[in-house]
Amino acid sequence: MDKLIINGGTPLHGQIQASGAKNAVLPIMAATLLAEGIFHIHNVPDLRDVKTMAYLLRIIGAKVDYEHNTLTIDTSNCSFFEAPYELVKTMRASIYVLGPLLARFGEAKVSLPGGCAIGARPVDLHLKGLSKLGACVVLEKGYIQASANQMAGCTINLDVPSVGATGNLLMAAVLTTGETTISNAAREPDVVALAEFLVKMGARIEGIGTAVLKIKGAAKLNAVDFEIVPDRIEAGTFMIAAAITGGEVEITKCNPRHVDSLTAKLREAGVLVEEGKESITCKSTRQRPLPVNITTSEYPGFPTDLQAQWMALMCLAGGSSIITDTIFFDRFTHTAELRRLGAKIELNENTAFVGGVESLNGAPVMSTDLRASACLVLAGLAARGCTEVHRIYHLDRGYERIEAKLKKLGADISRQDGGL
Ligand code: EPZ
């Protein structure tokens, strides 16, 4: 398995361009199943998860080509309505085909996603909502067997503003007769992008970007072209890279509004953040960042997907900080690896108490999930000496050419084929 070799200590300087958002492109790829025709989707990042979703769409019968960050998807001949365990176990987002398959074909068989390094990750809200719309949902031998002869619009109240459940139910509702209301809906930019894609296809959705979505079912939707929004989590990761290495980095082709919560915290930590129309520049102004507490919450709160990266930064702060994750209580597997680099962190349930240290020292560390990998890369960039980040297949799921982008900023980083 591949690993990254990082010789830390170099302040990063320069400019990189954000790629398209992984968490927007995955549901949008699934949403193409709602219409028959040829879609061209632009600004699609070259990621493992995109390849996995493309593979799943091909299993269902779509033709999928990918070239120069554009996906061409032809859904004219879909005829197999199953997402197999072998595939779903590698990517939880496969669950996104459930809503579209039910809405367009009236049947779907999707493997239950297993747990992962950041917790159990149930799908009960997806299934409850689909049942409320009139689908018959049965769990059998690890699979969700769903069928729907005639779904009807209704009101769905989500217990938590789940990104996945909001997306799945939105995709089920757009072809469902009558009016559906989804309240306590997720407001993440990825959900907004999905809703905008569906509207461009001919769906009738009101309240986009708010916690109450009202959908009037359409008889038919159309294949369209679309451009994926910039990845706010990638942009945030590079903002923190500038801060942790004591450098100055401009991230272009991004939406500064989407990282407001991180910008506020970086400014509190003493980092200079300048916002352009479609760019953001982060400049370190202190030897060590000031300690700043965070508690993750749903958008527009501080994103759980930047919690691990923030922890890396706080490991080097000039004081102690507290990091609480209210979205995923188990999302702290990066803590043990950071301690191997010399970090001082105590855990209590879903709260980490981080004691800032003067410096971290390079060592071999192991990735456990996508954002933990990013955290360890950031820590390695700041640590003295050499850090090896192992199992970086996690990283390749969600960051396009990350070592090339970091090299462009002056990082001493290289990928080594791990052989086995
Ligand atoms: C999406 O996951 C993202 N993944 C995650 O990003 C992100 O961390 C998460 O949203 C939160 O923002 C994609 O978009 C592909 P949720 P999702 O449903 O949809 C509970 C990354 O690093 N819940 O919003 O799975 C759940 O347990 C990934 O890019 C239920 O209880 O997240 C969690 O506590 C990691 N029942 C909370 O809701 C359900 O049916 C939020 O989960 C569904 C969710």
Tab-separated table of C-alpha atoms and ligand atoms in Angstrom:
chain	number	residue	atom	x	y	z
A	1	MET	CA	0.000	0.000	0.000
A	2	ASP	CA	1.240	3.508	-0.911
A	3	LYS	CA	2.596	5.896	1.672
A	4	LEU	CA	3.551	9.564	1.747
A	5	ILE	CA	7.042	10.623	2.875
A	6	ILE	CA	7.066	14.145	4.307
A	7	ASN	CA	10.097	16.118	5.502
A	8	GLY	CA	8.472	18.826	7.587
A	9	GLY	CA	9.403	22.358	8.587
A	10	THR	CA	8.942	24.248	5.302
A	11	PRO	CA	6.453	27.152	5.397
A	12	LEU	CA	4.066	26.762	2.421
A	13	HIS	CA	3.827	29.655	-0.009
A	14	GLY	CA	1.930	30.161	-3.248
A	15	GLN	CA	-1.401	29.481	-4.901
A	16	ILE	CA	-3.472	26.348	-5.496
A	17	GLN	CA	-6.882	25.868	-7.110
A	18	ALA	CA	-9.657	24.072	-5.247
A	19	SER	CA	-11.131	21.014	-6.980
A	20	GLY	CA	-14.831	20.191	-7.288
A	21	ALA	CA	-16.625	19.040	-4.138
A	22	LYS	CA	-16.579	15.270	-3.495
A	23	ASN	CA	-19.687	15.443	-1.311
A	24	ALA	CA	-21.630	17.283	-4.005
A	25	VAL	CA	-20.581	15.187	-7.001
A	26	LEU	CA	-21.479	11.830	-5.397
A	27	PRO	CA	-25.224	12.517	-4.876
A	28	ILE	CA	-25.372	14.372	-8.201
A	29	MET	CA	-23.972	11.301	-9.973
A	30	ALA	CA	-26.709	9.202	-8.324
A	31	ALA	CA	-29.335	11.797	-9.307
A	32	THR	CA	-28.615	11.172	-13.018
A	33	LEU	CA	-30.572	7.924	-12.575
A	34	LEU	CA	-33.724	10.047	-12.273
A	35	ALA	CA	-33.790	10.866	-15.993
A	36	GLU	CA	-33.047	9.137	-19.264
A	37	GLY	CA	-30.379	10.783	-21.408
A	38	ILE	CA	-26.817	12.060	-21.554
A	39	PHE	CA	-25.411	14.309	-18.796
A	40	HIS	CA	-22.146	16.291	-18.887
A	41	ILE	CA	-20.924	17.141	-15.398
A	42	HIS	CA	-17.932	19.498	-15.178
A	43	ASN	CA	-15.328	20.302	-12.507
A	44	VAL	CA	-15.479	16.700	-11.244
A	45	PRO	CA	-12.426	15.840	-9.095
A	46	ASP	CA	-10.348	12.763	-9.975
A	47	LEU	CA	-11.028	10.788	-6.772
A	48	ARG	CA	-11.387	7.151	-5.767
A	49	ASP	CA	-14.930	7.758	-4.542
A	50	VAL	CA	-15.912	9.231	-7.937
A	51	LYS	CA	-14.491	6.114	-9.633
A	52	THR	CA	-16.444	3.927	-7.187
A	53	MET	CA	-19.718	5.745	-7.869
A	54	ALA	CA	-19.038	5.534	-11.628
A	55	TYR	CA	-18.525	1.776	-11.241
A	56	LEU	CA	-21.834	1.498	-9.386
A	57	LEU	CA	-23.690	3.426	-12.101
A	58	ARG	CA	-22.183	1.086	-14.719
A	59	ILE	CA	-23.426	-1.936	-12.724
A	60	ILE	CA	-26.907	-0.362	-12.887
A	61	GLY	CA	-26.517	-0.019	-16.667
A	62	ALA	CA	-25.418	3.562	-17.231
A	63	LYS	CA	-22.533	4.411	-19.550
A	64	VAL	CA	-19.979	6.547	-17.693
A	65	ASP	CA	-16.887	8.216	-19.164
A	66	TYR	CA	-14.481	10.553	-17.388
A	67	GLU	CA	-11.993	12.839	-19.092
A	68	HIS	CA	-10.348	16.137	-18.147
A	69	ASN	CA	-12.540	16.495	-15.004
A	70	THR	CA	-15.778	16.021	-16.986
A	71	LEU	CA	-18.134	13.093	-16.480
A	72	THR	CA	-20.346	11.991	-19.380
A	73	ILE	CA	-23.154	9.809	-18.069
A	74	ASP	CA	-25.705	8.109	-20.344
A	75	THR	CA	-28.600	6.645	-18.334
A	76	SER	CA	-30.656	5.462	-21.308
A	77	ASN	CA	-30.226	1.766	-20.582
A	78	CYS	CA	-30.417	1.257	-16.827
A	79	SER	CA	-31.863	-2.123	-15.936
A	80	PHE	CA	-30.189	-3.593	-12.849
A	81	PHE	CA	-31.356	-1.982	-9.633
A	82	GLU	CA	-28.851	-3.330	-7.115
A	83	ALA	CA	-25.892	-1.865	-5.213
A	84	PRO	CA	-23.846	-4.909	-4.066
A	85	TYR	CA	-22.188	-5.263	-0.656
A	86	GLU	CA	-18.683	-5.587	-2.175
A	87	LEU	CA	-19.041	-2.061	-3.479
A	88	VAL	CA	-21.150	-0.413	-0.770
A	89	LYS	CA	-18.710	-1.570	1.945
A	90	THR	CA	-16.011	0.575	0.291
A	91	MET	CA	-18.155	3.688	0.034
A	92	ARG	CA	-21.120	4.579	2.233
A	93	ALA	CA	-22.316	7.159	-0.298
A	94	SER	CA	-23.487	4.266	-2.521
A	95	ILE	CA	-26.699	4.546	-0.472
A	96	TYR	CA	-27.503	7.610	-2.599
A	97	VAL	CA	-28.759	5.383	-5.451
A	98	LEU	CA	-31.635	4.157	-3.264
A	99	GLY	CA	-33.891	7.211	-3.668
A	100	PRO	CA	-33.384	7.674	-7.426
A	101	LEU	CA	-33.827	3.952	-8.243
A	102	LEU	CA	-37.074	3.846	-6.256
A	103	ALA	CA	-38.379	7.064	-7.797
A	104	ARG	CA	-37.599	6.139	-11.411
A	105	PHE	CA	-37.882	2.332	-11.480
A	106	GLY	CA	-40.007	1.541	-8.401
A	107	GLU	CA	-37.482	-0.911	-6.998
A	108	ALA	CA	-34.029	-1.000	-5.428
A	109	LYS	CA	-31.807	-3.470	-3.591
A	110	VAL	CA	-28.962	-1.714	-1.787
A	111	SER	CA	-26.558	-3.265	0.675
A	112	LEU	CA	-26.679	-1.742	4.134
A	113	PRO	CA	-23.481	0.311	4.521
A	114	GLY	CA	-21.343	-1.134	7.296
A	115	GLY	CA	-19.884	1.022	10.030
A	116	CYS	CA	-16.610	2.795	9.422
A	117	ALA	CA	-13.757	4.343	11.384
A	118	ILE	CA	-15.959	7.270	12.406
A	119	GLY	CA	-18.770	5.262	13.915
A	120	ALA	CA	-21.886	3.185	13.261
A	121	ARG	CA	-23.416	5.652	10.780
A	122	PRO	CA	-27.027	4.417	10.638
A	123	VAL	CA	-29.404	4.984	7.699
A	124	ASP	CA	-32.644	4.827	9.695
A	125	LEU	CA	-33.680	8.353	8.631
A	126	HIS	CA	-33.291	7.439	4.947
A	127	LEU	CA	-35.501	4.360	5.382
A	128	LYS	CA	-38.129	6.022	7.603
A	129	GLY	CA	-38.531	8.838	5.078
A	130	LEU	CA	-38.859	6.477	2.090
A	131	SER	CA	-41.452	4.410	3.965
A	132	LYS	CA	-43.387	7.604	4.717
A	133	LEU	CA	-43.411	8.353	0.973
A	134	GLY	CA	-45.070	4.967	0.480
A	135	ALA	CA	-42.135	2.703	-0.324
A	136	CYS	CA	-42.138	-0.838	1.064
A	137	VAL	CA	-38.760	-1.235	2.774
A	138	VAL	CA	-37.531	-4.600	4.109
A	139	LEU	CA	-34.109	-5.415	5.576
A	140	GLU	CA	-32.996	-8.880	4.522
A	141	LYS	CA	-29.569	-10.565	4.718
A	142	GLY	CA	-27.745	-7.240	5.038
A	143	TYR	CA	-29.639	-5.642	2.172
A	144	ILE	CA	-32.306	-2.953	1.919
A	145	GLN	CA	-35.023	-4.376	-0.338
A	146	ALA	CA	-37.306	-1.524	-1.388
A	147	SER	CA	-40.224	-1.309	-3.787
A	148	ALA	CA	-42.673	1.460	-4.576
A	149	ASN	CA	-45.635	1.091	-6.906
A	150	GLN	CA	-47.138	4.466	-6.127
A	151	MET	CA	-45.366	6.868	-3.763
A	152	ALA	CA	-47.267	9.963	-2.610
A	153	GLY	CA	-46.058	13.323	-1.334
A	154	CYS	CA	-46.038	13.803	2.456
A	155	THR	CA	-44.343	15.712	5.272
A	156	ILE	CA	-41.075	14.260	6.589
A	157	ASN	CA	-39.498	15.585	9.781
A	158	LEU	CA	-35.848	14.549	10.080
A	159	ASP	CA	-34.736	13.822	13.674
A	160	VAL	CA	-31.306	15.241	12.761
A	161	PRO	CA	-30.427	17.355	9.696
A	162	SER	CA	-28.720	14.416	7.988
A	163	VAL	CA	-26.895	15.320	4.751
A	164	GLY	CA	-27.372	11.851	3.279
A	165	ALA	CA	-30.994	11.441	4.288
A	166	THR	CA	-31.867	14.918	2.971
A	167	GLY	CA	-30.240	14.068	-0.367
A	168	ASN	CA	-31.814	10.634	-0.713
A	169	LEU	CA	-35.303	11.838	0.197
A	170	LEU	CA	-35.007	14.882	-2.048
A	171	MET	CA	-34.161	12.594	-4.982
A	172	ALA	CA	-37.066	10.278	-4.140
A	173	ALA	CA	-39.540	13.171	-3.824
A	174	VAL	CA	-38.831	15.001	-7.096
A	175	LEU	CA	-40.642	12.284	-9.114
A	176	THR	CA	-43.289	11.559	-6.453
A	177	THR	CA	-46.838	12.753	-7.137
A	178	GLY	CA	-48.034	15.548	-4.870
A	179	GLU	CA	-46.153	17.852	-2.507
A	180	THR	CA	-43.435	16.644	-0.129
A	181	THR	CA	-42.033	18.734	2.708
A	182	ILE	CA	-38.716	17.803	4.291
A	183	SER	CA	-38.238	19.700	7.555
A	184	ASN	CA	-35.049	19.886	9.592
A	185	ALA	CA	-33.289	19.336	6.249
A	186	ALA	CA	-29.496	19.668	5.952
A	187	ARG	CA	-28.303	23.027	4.528
A	188	GLU	CA	-24.754	22.056	3.529
A	189	PRO	CA	-23.564	23.584	0.204
A	190	ASP	CA	-23.416	20.008	-1.136
A	191	VAL	CA	-27.165	19.635	-0.525
A	192	VAL	CA	-27.793	23.048	-2.130
A	193	ALA	CA	-25.779	21.931	-5.175
A	194	LEU	CA	-27.812	18.718	-5.459
A	195	ALA	CA	-31.088	20.673	-5.231
A	196	GLU	CA	-29.890	23.132	-7.901
A	197	PHE	CA	-28.936	20.209	-10.149
A	198	LEU	CA	-32.408	18.680	-9.701
A	199	VAL	CA	-34.096	22.021	-10.460
A	200	LYS	CA	-32.022	22.310	-13.644
A	201	MET	CA	-33.316	18.807	-14.552
A	202	GLY	CA	-36.875	20.172	-14.183
A	203	ALA	CA	-37.652	19.448	-10.540
A	204	ARG	CA	-39.773	21.889	-8.544
A	205	ILE	CA	-38.066	22.611	-5.198
A	206	GLU	CA	-38.602	25.580	-2.882
A	207	GLY	CA	-36.583	26.552	0.215
A	208	ILE	CA	-33.197	25.535	-1.206
A	209	GLY	CA	-30.520	26.358	1.385
A	210	THR	CA	-33.041	26.423	4.228
A	211	ALA	CA	-34.124	23.759	6.729
A	212	VAL	CA	-37.526	23.334	5.051
A	213	LEU	CA	-37.620	21.963	1.506
A	214	LYS	CA	-40.908	21.843	-0.394
A	215	ILE	CA	-40.977	19.593	-3.472
A	216	LYS	CA	-43.760	19.302	-6.038
A	217	GLY	CA	-43.422	15.974	-7.858
A	218	ALA	CA	-42.727	16.158	-11.604
A	219	ALA	CA	-43.843	13.567	-14.149
A	220	LYS	CA	-40.444	13.474	-15.846
A	221	LEU	CA	-36.991	15.031	-15.535
A	222	ASN	CA	-34.369	15.729	-18.199
A	223	ALA	CA	-30.653	15.091	-18.636
A	224	VAL	CA	-28.631	18.306	-18.281
A	225	ASP	CA	-25.093	19.699	-18.076
A	226	PHE	CA	-23.833	20.996	-14.725
A	227	GLU	CA	-20.728	22.381	-12.989
A	228	ILE	CA	-19.742	21.047	-9.547
A	229	VAL	CA	-19.179	23.561	-6.746
A	230	PRO	CA	-15.675	23.951	-5.264
A	231	ASP	CA	-14.760	21.656	-2.384
A	232	ARG	CA	-14.998	23.667	0.857
A	233	ILE	CA	-13.328	20.913	2.907
A	234	GLU	CA	-10.338	20.770	0.568
A	235	ALA	CA	-10.136	24.586	0.684
A	236	GLY	CA	-10.314	24.502	4.489
A	237	THR	CA	-7.616	21.848	4.643
A	238	PHE	CA	-5.247	24.066	2.641
A	239	MET	CA	-6.141	27.099	4.771
A	240	ILE	CA	-5.022	25.147	7.834
A	241	ALA	CA	-1.912	23.960	5.939
A	242	ALA	CA	-0.844	27.603	5.570
A	243	ALA	CA	-1.429	28.255	9.272
A	244	ILE	CA	0.296	25.119	10.605
A	245	THR	CA	3.449	25.589	8.486
A	246	GLY	CA	3.747	29.334	9.162
A	247	GLY	CA	3.287	30.225	5.512
A	248	GLU	CA	0.925	32.072	3.179
A	249	VAL	CA	-1.373	30.287	0.721
A	250	GLU	CA	-4.038	31.526	-1.684
A	251	ILE	CA	-6.790	29.071	-2.601
A	252	THR	CA	-8.448	30.055	-5.886
A	253	LYS	CA	-11.699	28.911	-7.504
A	254	CYS	CA	-13.343	28.461	-4.116
A	255	ASN	CA	-16.319	30.029	-2.334
A	256	PRO	CA	-15.138	31.912	0.790
A	257	ARG	CA	-18.714	31.968	2.114
A	258	HIS	CA	-18.641	28.194	2.461
A	259	VAL	CA	-15.796	28.295	4.988
A	260	ASP	CA	-16.992	31.212	7.149
A	261	SER	CA	-16.926	29.128	10.346
A	262	LEU	CA	-13.283	28.110	9.778
A	263	THR	CA	-12.274	31.649	8.816
A	264	ALA	CA	-13.651	32.969	12.107
A	265	LYS	CA	-11.707	30.367	14.120
A	266	LEU	CA	-8.468	30.934	12.190
A	267	ARG	CA	-8.729	34.677	12.832
A	268	GLU	CA	-9.251	33.961	16.541
A	269	ALA	CA	-6.060	31.863	16.391
A	270	GLY	CA	-4.165	34.865	15.010
A	271	VAL	CA	-4.120	33.851	11.331
A	272	LEU	CA	-4.622	36.574	8.736
A	273	VAL	CA	-7.473	35.567	6.359
A	274	GLU	CA	-8.307	37.687	3.318
A	275	GLU	CA	-11.403	36.874	1.245
A	276	GLY	CA	-11.699	37.549	-2.469
A	277	LYS	CA	-14.737	36.926	-4.680
A	278	GLU	CA	-13.668	33.381	-5.570
A	279	SER	CA	-10.484	33.016	-3.520
A	280	ILE	CA	-9.219	33.065	0.030
A	281	THR	CA	-5.712	33.781	1.346
A	282	CYS	CA	-4.385	32.555	4.670
A	283	LYS	CA	-1.226	33.982	6.200
A	284	SER	CA	0.363	32.918	9.449
A	285	THR	CA	1.392	35.913	11.580
A	286	ARG	CA	2.626	34.149	14.734
A	287	GLN	CA	5.271	31.620	15.666
A	288	ARG	CA	2.495	29.494	17.180
A	289	PRO	CA	-1.295	29.803	16.715
A	290	LEU	CA	-3.367	30.928	19.671
A	291	PRO	CA	-5.400	28.104	21.301
A	292	VAL	CA	-9.035	28.155	20.105
A	293	ASN	CA	-11.830	25.754	21.110
A	294	ILE	CA	-14.200	24.288	18.523
A	295	THR	CA	-17.462	22.342	18.678
A	296	THR	CA	-18.576	20.855	15.380
A	297	SER	CA	-22.171	21.245	14.207
A	298	GLU	CA	-24.249	21.099	11.056
A	299	TYR	CA	-23.721	23.800	8.410
A	300	PRO	CA	-23.155	26.713	8.807
A	301	GLY	CA	-21.416	25.562	12.008
A	302	PHE	CA	-17.836	24.285	12.171
A	303	PRO	CA	-17.748	21.189	9.919
A	304	THR	CA	-16.943	17.801	11.396
A	305	ASP	CA	-14.929	17.166	8.215
A	306	LEU	CA	-12.394	19.800	9.382
A	307	GLN	CA	-12.245	18.667	13.033
A	308	ALA	CA	-9.188	16.441	12.612
A	309	GLN	CA	-7.341	19.080	10.601
A	310	TRP	CA	-8.087	21.686	13.293
A	311	MET	CA	-6.751	19.328	15.942
A	312	ALA	CA	-3.449	19.102	14.079
A	313	LEU	CA	-3.167	22.894	14.221
A	314	MET	CA	-4.094	23.062	17.917
A	315	CYS	CA	-1.365	20.509	18.736
A	316	LEU	CA	1.131	23.339	18.113
A	317	ALA	CA	-0.883	26.167	19.738
A	318	GLY	CA	0.594	28.363	22.476
A	319	GLY	CA	-1.812	26.903	25.068
A	320	SER	CA	-4.584	24.335	25.645
A	321	SER	CA	-7.781	23.932	23.601
A	322	ILE	CA	-10.914	21.803	23.648
A	323	ILE	CA	-12.318	20.051	20.571
A	324	THR	CA	-15.806	18.508	20.669
A	325	ASP	CA	-17.445	16.619	17.806
A	326	THR	CA	-21.239	16.541	18.129
A	327	ILE	CA	-21.805	14.931	14.715
A	328	PHE	CA	-19.611	11.824	14.984
A	329	PHE	CA	-18.753	10.915	18.570
A	330	ASP	CA	-16.107	8.400	17.449
A	331	ARG	CA	-14.239	10.646	15.048
A	332	PHE	CA	-10.983	10.714	17.024
A	333	THR	CA	-8.881	7.859	15.633
A	334	HIS	CA	-6.318	10.453	14.488
A	335	THR	CA	-5.585	11.270	18.156
A	336	ALA	CA	-3.456	8.180	18.789
A	337	GLU	CA	-1.441	8.862	15.631
A	338	LEU	CA	-0.881	12.517	16.556
A	339	ARG	CA	0.456	11.364	19.932
A	340	ARG	CA	3.102	9.360	18.038
A	341	LEU	CA	4.344	12.697	16.695
A	342	GLY	CA	4.580	14.102	20.239
A	343	ALA	CA	1.151	15.720	20.592
A	344	LYS	CA	-0.404	16.070	24.049
A	345	ILE	CA	-4.083	15.026	23.771
A	346	GLU	CA	-6.519	13.535	26.293
A	347	LEU	CA	-9.858	12.118	25.150
A	348	ASN	CA	-13.114	11.982	27.074
A	349	GLU	CA	-16.014	10.571	24.996
A	350	ASN	CA	-16.480	13.022	22.108
A	351	THR	CA	-14.196	15.701	23.507
A	352	ALA	CA	-10.420	16.072	23.061
A	353	PHE	CA	-8.310	18.199	25.408
A	354	VAL	CA	-5.275	19.352	23.413
A	355	GLY	CA	-2.194	20.761	25.188
A	356	GLY	CA	-0.160	22.772	22.673
A	357	VAL	CA	3.526	21.788	22.340
A	358	GLU	CA	6.488	23.723	20.912
A	359	SER	CA	7.079	21.203	18.130
A	360	LEU	CA	6.107	17.814	16.750
A	361	ASN	CA	8.660	15.198	15.690
A	362	GLY	CA	8.290	13.116	12.547
A	363	ALA	CA	7.446	9.405	12.797
A	364	PRO	CA	5.596	6.702	10.852
A	365	VAL	CA	1.820	7.081	11.309
A	366	MET	CA	-1.236	5.308	9.919
A	367	SER	CA	-4.318	6.752	8.253
A	368	THR	CA	-7.643	5.408	9.498
A	369	ASP	CA	-10.099	7.475	7.463
A	370	LEU	CA	-10.177	10.263	4.902
A	371	ARG	CA	-9.973	13.329	7.138
A	372	ALA	CA	-7.671	11.677	9.685
A	373	SER	CA	-5.258	11.188	6.773
A	374	ALA	CA	-5.414	14.887	5.956
A	375	CYS	CA	-4.761	15.694	9.621
A	376	LEU	CA	-1.618	13.534	9.642
A	377	VAL	CA	-0.328	15.104	6.431
A	378	LEU	CA	-0.764	18.559	7.972
A	379	ALA	CA	1.016	17.472	11.159
A	380	GLY	CA	3.841	15.950	9.096
A	381	LEU	CA	4.262	19.192	7.141
A	382	ALA	CA	4.856	21.014	10.448
A	383	ALA	CA	6.830	18.319	12.291
A	384	ARG	CA	10.617	18.255	12.528
A	385	GLY	CA	12.162	15.502	10.469
A	386	CYS	CA	10.516	12.783	8.429
A	387	THR	CA	6.913	11.589	8.757
A	388	GLU	CA	5.603	8.575	6.835
A	389	VAL	CA	1.832	8.516	6.396
A	390	HIS	CA	0.716	4.940	5.652
A	391	ARG	CA	-2.553	3.617	4.108
A	392	ILE	CA	-3.075	6.757	2.061
A	393	TYR	CA	-5.742	5.052	-0.041
A	394	HIS	CA	-8.034	6.782	2.479
A	395	LEU	CA	-6.637	10.139	1.379
A	396	ASP	CA	-7.095	9.370	-2.313
A	397	ARG	CA	-10.837	9.001	-1.715
A	398	GLY	CA	-11.291	12.721	-1.160
A	399	TYR	CA	-8.268	14.799	-2.204
A	400	GLU	CA	-7.315	15.249	-5.856
A	401	ARG	CA	-3.511	15.127	-6.434
A	402	ILE	CA	-2.836	16.389	-2.901
A	403	GLU	CA	0.917	15.809	-2.976
A	404	ALA	CA	1.229	17.652	-6.314
A	405	LYS	CA	-0.671	20.619	-4.881
A	406	LEU	CA	1.434	20.614	-1.713
A	407	LYS	CA	4.692	20.284	-3.708
A	408	LYS	CA	3.622	23.343	-5.728
A	409	LEU	CA	3.466	25.208	-2.410
A	410	GLY	CA	7.008	24.144	-1.497
A	411	ALA	CA	6.343	21.055	0.619
A	412	ASP	CA	8.973	18.298	0.699
A	413	ILE	CA	6.542	15.431	0.072
A	414	SER	CA	6.596	12.327	-2.114
A	415	ARG	CA	4.488	9.226	-2.640
A	416	GLN	CA	6.192	5.847	-2.288
A	417	ASP	CA	4.600	2.715	-3.653
A	418	GLY	CA	4.192	0.599	-0.546
A	419	GLY	CA	4.499	-2.579	-2.568
A	420	LEU	CA	2.264	-4.934	-0.580
B	1	EPZ	C1	-22.037	13.283	4.887
B	1	EPZ	O1	-22.100	11.995	5.467
B	1	EPZ	C2	-20.634	13.425	4.326
B	1	EPZ	N1	-20.395	12.399	3.316
B	1	EPZ	C3	-19.613	13.279	5.449
B	1	EPZ	O2	-18.329	13.525	4.888
B	1	EPZ	C4	-19.890	14.344	6.507
B	1	EPZ	O3	-18.997	14.158	7.597
B	1	EPZ	C5	-21.331	14.222	7.006
B	1	EPZ	O4	-22.243	14.312	5.887
B	1	EPZ	C6	-21.694	15.318	7.997
B	1	EPZ	O5	-21.515	16.567	7.401
B	1	EPZ	C7	-20.881	12.605	2.061
B	1	EPZ	O6	-21.513	13.603	1.788
B	1	EPZ	C8	-20.571	11.537	1.045
B	1	EPZ	P1	-25.094	12.579	8.005
B	1	EPZ	P2	-23.536	11.406	5.942
B	1	EPZ	O7	-26.162	11.669	7.520
B	1	EPZ	O8	-24.574	11.817	4.996
B	1	EPZ	C9	-26.712	10.617	11.968
B	1	EPZ	C10	-16.072	13.099	4.393
B	1	EPZ	O9	-15.086	13.080	5.141
B	1	EPZ	N2	-27.637	9.859	11.100
B	1	EPZ	O10	-25.263	14.046	7.851
B	1	EPZ	O11	-23.337	9.960	6.196
B	1	EPZ	C11	-25.275	10.166	11.803
B	1	EPZ	O12	-24.997	9.041	12.606
B	1	EPZ	C12	-17.364	12.455	4.847
B	1	EPZ	O13	-16.112	13.658	3.271
B	1	EPZ	C13	-28.612	9.055	11.685
B	1	EPZ	O14	-28.694	8.954	12.901
B	1	EPZ	O15	-23.718	12.153	7.324
B	1	EPZ	C14	-24.498	11.385	12.245
B	1	EPZ	O16	-24.403	11.407	13.655
B	1	EPZ	C15	-17.226	11.741	6.193
B	1	EPZ	N3	-29.457	8.351	10.881
B	1	EPZ	C16	-25.383	12.551	11.799
B	1	EPZ	O17	-26.679	11.985	11.567
B	1	EPZ	C17	-29.406	8.443	9.522
B	1	EPZ	O18	-30.234	7.808	8.829
B	1	EPZ	C18	-24.918	13.224	10.524
B	1	EPZ	O19	-24.793	12.230	9.533
B	1	EPZ	C19	-28.410	9.270	8.942
B	1	EPZ	C20	-27.536	9.978	9.739
